Coordinates of C-alpha atoms in Angstrom, one line a residue:
Chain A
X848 CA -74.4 -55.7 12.0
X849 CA -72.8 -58.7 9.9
X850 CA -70.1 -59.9 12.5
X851 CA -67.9 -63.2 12.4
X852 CA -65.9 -64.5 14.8
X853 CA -63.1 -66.9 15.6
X854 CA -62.0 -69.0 18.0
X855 CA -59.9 -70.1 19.4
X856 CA -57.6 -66.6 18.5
X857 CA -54.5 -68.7 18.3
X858 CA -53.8 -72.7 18.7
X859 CA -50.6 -74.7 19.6
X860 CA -50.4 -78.3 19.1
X861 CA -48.1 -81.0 18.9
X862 CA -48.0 -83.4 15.5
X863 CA -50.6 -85.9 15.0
X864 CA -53.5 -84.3 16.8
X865 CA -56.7 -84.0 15.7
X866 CA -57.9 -79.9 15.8
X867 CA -61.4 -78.2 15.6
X868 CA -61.4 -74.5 14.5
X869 CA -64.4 -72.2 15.3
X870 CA -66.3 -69.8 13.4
X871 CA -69.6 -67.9 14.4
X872 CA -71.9 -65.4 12.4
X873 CA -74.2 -63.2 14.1
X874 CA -76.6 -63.1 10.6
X875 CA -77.6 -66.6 9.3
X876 CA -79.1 -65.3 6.3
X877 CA -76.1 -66.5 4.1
X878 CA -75.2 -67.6 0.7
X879 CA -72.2 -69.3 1.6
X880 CA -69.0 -69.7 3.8
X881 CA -65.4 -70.2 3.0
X882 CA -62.3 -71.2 4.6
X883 CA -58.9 -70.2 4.1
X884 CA -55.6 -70.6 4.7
X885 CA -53.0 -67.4 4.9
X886 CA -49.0 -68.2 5.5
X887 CA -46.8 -65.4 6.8
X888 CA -46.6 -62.9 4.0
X889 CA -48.6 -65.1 1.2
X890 CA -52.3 -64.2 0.2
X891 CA -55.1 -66.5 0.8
X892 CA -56.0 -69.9 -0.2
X893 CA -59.2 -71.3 -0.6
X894 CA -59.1 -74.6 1.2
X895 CA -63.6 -75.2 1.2
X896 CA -66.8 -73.5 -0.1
X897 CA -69.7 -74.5 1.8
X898 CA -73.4 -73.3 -0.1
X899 CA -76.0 -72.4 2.2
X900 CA -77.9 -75.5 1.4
X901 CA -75.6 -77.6 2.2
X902 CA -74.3 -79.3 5.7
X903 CA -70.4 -80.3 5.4
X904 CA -67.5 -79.9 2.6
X905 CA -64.4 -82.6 3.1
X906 CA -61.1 -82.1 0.8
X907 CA -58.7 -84.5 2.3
X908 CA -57.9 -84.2 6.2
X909 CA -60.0 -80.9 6.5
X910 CA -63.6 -81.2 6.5
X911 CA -65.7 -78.2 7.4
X912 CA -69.6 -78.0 8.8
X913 CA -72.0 -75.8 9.1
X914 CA -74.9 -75.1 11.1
X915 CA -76.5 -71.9 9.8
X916 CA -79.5 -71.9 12.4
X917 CA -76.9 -71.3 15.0
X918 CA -74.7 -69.4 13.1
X919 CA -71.7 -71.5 13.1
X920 CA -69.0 -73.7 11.1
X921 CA -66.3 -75.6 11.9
X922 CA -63.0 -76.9 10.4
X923 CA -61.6 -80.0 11.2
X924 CA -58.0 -80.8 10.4
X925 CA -57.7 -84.8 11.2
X926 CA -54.4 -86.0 11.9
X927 CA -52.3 -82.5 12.3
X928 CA -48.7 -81.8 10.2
X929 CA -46.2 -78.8 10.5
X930 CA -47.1 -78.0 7.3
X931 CA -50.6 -77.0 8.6
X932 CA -49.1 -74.3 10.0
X933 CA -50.6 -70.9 9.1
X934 CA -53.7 -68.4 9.5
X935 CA -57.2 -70.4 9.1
X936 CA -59.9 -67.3 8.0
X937 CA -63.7 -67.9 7.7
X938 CA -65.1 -65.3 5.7
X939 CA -69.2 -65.4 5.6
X940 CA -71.1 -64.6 1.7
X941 CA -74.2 -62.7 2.7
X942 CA -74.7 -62.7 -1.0
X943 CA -73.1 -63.6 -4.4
X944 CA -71.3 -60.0 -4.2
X945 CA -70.0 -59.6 -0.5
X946 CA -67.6 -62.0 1.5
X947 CA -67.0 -61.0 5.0
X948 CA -64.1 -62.3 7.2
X949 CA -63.1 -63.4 10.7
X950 CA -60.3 -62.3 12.5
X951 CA -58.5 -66.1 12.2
X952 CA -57.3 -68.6 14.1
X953 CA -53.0 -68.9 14.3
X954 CA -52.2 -72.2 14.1
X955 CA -48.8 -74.1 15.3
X956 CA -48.0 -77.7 14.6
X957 CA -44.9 -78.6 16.0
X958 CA -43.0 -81.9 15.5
Chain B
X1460 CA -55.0 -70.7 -15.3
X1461 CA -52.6 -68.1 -13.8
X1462 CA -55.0 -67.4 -10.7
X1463 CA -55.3 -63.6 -10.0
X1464 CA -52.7 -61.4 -10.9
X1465 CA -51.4 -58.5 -8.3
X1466 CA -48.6 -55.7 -9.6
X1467 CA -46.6 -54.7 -8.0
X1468 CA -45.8 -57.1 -5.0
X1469 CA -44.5 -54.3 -3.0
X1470 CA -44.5 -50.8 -3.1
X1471 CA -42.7 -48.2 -1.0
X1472 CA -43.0 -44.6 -1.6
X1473 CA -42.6 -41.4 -0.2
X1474 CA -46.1 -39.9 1.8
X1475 CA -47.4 -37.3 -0.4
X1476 CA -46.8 -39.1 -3.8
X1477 CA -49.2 -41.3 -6.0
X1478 CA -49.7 -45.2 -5.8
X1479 CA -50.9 -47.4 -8.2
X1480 CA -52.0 -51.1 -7.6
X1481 CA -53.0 -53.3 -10.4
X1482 CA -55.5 -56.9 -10.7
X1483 CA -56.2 -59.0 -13.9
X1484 CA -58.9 -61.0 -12.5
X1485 CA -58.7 -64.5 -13.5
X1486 CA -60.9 -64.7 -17.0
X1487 CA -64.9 -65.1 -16.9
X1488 CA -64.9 -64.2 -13.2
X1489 CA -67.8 -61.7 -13.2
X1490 CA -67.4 -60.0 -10.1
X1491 CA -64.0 -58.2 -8.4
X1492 CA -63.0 -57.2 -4.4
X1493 CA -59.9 -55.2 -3.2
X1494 CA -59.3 -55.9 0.4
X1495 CA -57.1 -54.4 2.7
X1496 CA -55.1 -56.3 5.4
X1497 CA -53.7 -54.8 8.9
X1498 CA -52.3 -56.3 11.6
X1499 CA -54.8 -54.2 13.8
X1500 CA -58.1 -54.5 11.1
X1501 CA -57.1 -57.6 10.0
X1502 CA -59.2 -57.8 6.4
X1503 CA -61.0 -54.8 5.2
X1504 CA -63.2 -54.8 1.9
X1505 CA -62.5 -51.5 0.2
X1506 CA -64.8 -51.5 -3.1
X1507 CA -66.2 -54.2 -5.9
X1508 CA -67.3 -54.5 -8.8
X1509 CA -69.9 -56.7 -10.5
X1510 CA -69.5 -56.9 -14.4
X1511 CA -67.0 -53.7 -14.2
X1512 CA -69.7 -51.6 -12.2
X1513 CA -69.0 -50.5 -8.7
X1514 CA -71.3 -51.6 -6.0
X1515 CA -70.4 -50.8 -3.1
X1516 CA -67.6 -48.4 -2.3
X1517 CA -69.0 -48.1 1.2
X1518 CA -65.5 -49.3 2.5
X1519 CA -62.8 -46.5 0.9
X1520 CA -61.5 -45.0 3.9
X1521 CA -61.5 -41.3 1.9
X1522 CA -61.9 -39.4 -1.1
X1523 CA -57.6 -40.4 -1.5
X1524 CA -58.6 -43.6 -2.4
X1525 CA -60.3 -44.4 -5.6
X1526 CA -60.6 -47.5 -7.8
X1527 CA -61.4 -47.8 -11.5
X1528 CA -62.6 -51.4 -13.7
X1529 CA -62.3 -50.4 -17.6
X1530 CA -62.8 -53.7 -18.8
X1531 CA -63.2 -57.1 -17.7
X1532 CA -59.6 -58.0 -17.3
X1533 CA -58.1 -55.2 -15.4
X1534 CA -58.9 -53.2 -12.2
X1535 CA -56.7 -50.4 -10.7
X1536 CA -56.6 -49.4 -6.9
X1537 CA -55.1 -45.6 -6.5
X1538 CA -54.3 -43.9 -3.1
X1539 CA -53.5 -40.1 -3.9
X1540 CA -51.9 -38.5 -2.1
X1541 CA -50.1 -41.6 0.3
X1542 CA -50.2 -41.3 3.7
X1543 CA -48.2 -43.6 6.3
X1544 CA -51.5 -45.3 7.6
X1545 CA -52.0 -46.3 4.3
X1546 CA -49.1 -49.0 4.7
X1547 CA -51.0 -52.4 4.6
X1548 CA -51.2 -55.6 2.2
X1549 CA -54.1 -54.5 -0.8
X1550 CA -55.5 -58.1 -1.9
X1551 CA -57.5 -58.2 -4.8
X1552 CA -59.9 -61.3 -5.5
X1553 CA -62.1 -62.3 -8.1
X1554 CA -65.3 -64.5 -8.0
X1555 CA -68.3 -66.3 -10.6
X1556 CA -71.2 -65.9 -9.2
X1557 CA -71.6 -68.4 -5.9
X1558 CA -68.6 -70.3 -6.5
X1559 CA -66.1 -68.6 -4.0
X1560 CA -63.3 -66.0 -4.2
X1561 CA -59.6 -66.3 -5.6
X1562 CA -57.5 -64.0 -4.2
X1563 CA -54.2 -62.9 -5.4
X1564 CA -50.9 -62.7 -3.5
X1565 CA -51.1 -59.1 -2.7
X1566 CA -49.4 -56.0 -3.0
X1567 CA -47.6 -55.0 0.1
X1568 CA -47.3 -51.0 0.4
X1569 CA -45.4 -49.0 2.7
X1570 CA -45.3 -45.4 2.5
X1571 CA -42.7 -43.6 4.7

């Protein structure tokens, strides 16, 4: 079964600091892998597309990895805001047609 | 571009009645994804469409539930009859090919 995963489930931090957010896939046959950002009651925004052939995405402070032989991305938010606050979602393409989603990782920044 | 286009942005209706949701996809976008979102499922993918031709329904709870692409610009989501546990955010998204999703803000439906 096509499974994603995040952690950490939910993250505090104070302004400024520097924050890693995990995502795993259990299959690593994939097209791609996108990241996005969900505020309270909004839809989602598309903050990185990686392709499958490639290694790392930047846009910014965020820049996002990924390592498909071990079935696993990151997203790095350099130098933290409030504004940053929201719901980070991974959501894995297993091809062009299907887009499969973590459960997220909460994020706090406070001043 | 106006991005995708959800109608309405919220919905509340009596269990028992019919509910409509709407998409416009954003324009060239070839293929097209209703999601649901609950707090305890967190995002579900309910049916697409590639080129107006369903796929893969594999994720419509029931037979209540259908969905319907006419044409390339418009998608329809219907629950009939409502129930209670239907009460969730229905996103719709569209995508071209391998170069990510656009989702739009949602319709939030509650059906007492």
């Amino acid at each position: 079964k096509q499974e994603v995963t995040q952690i950490p489930a939910a993250l505090s931090v104070p302004e400024g600091e520097n924050l890693v957010l995990n995502c795993s896939f259990t299959d690593s046959a994939i097209y791609n892998l996108q990241w996005f950002r969900q505020d309270p009651g909004k839809g989602l925004t598309s903050l990185l597309l990686i392709q499958s052939s490639q290694r790392e995405q930047t846009s910014g402070r965020l820049n996002a990895s990924l390592d498909k032989s071990s079935g696993r991305s990151t997203l790095y938010i350099a130098a933290s805001q409030p504004g940053d606050s929201a719901t980070y979602l991974c959501a894995v393409g297993y091809n062009t047609d299907k887009l499969i989603f973590g459960t997220g990782t909460r994020l706090q920044v406070f001043p | 571009d106006a991005g995708v286009i959800q109608s309405p942005r919220h919905e509340v209706t009596e269990m028992g009645q019919e509910v409509t949701l709407r998409c416009k996809p954003i324009s060239g976008h070839n293929s097209l994804f209703w999601y649901r979102q609950t707090m305890m499922r967190g995002l579900e993918l309910l049916i697409y469409f590639n080129n107006n031709v369903p796929i893969d329904d594999s994720g419509m709870p029931e037979d209540r539930f259908s969905a319907k692409m006419p044409n390339a610009s418009f998608s329809t989501l219907k629950i009939q009859p409502s129930e209670p546990r239907d009460s969730a955010v229905y996103f719709c998204a569209s995508s071209f090919d391998d170069y990510g999703y656009t989702f739009g803000s949602g319709t939030r439906l509650t059906v007492v």
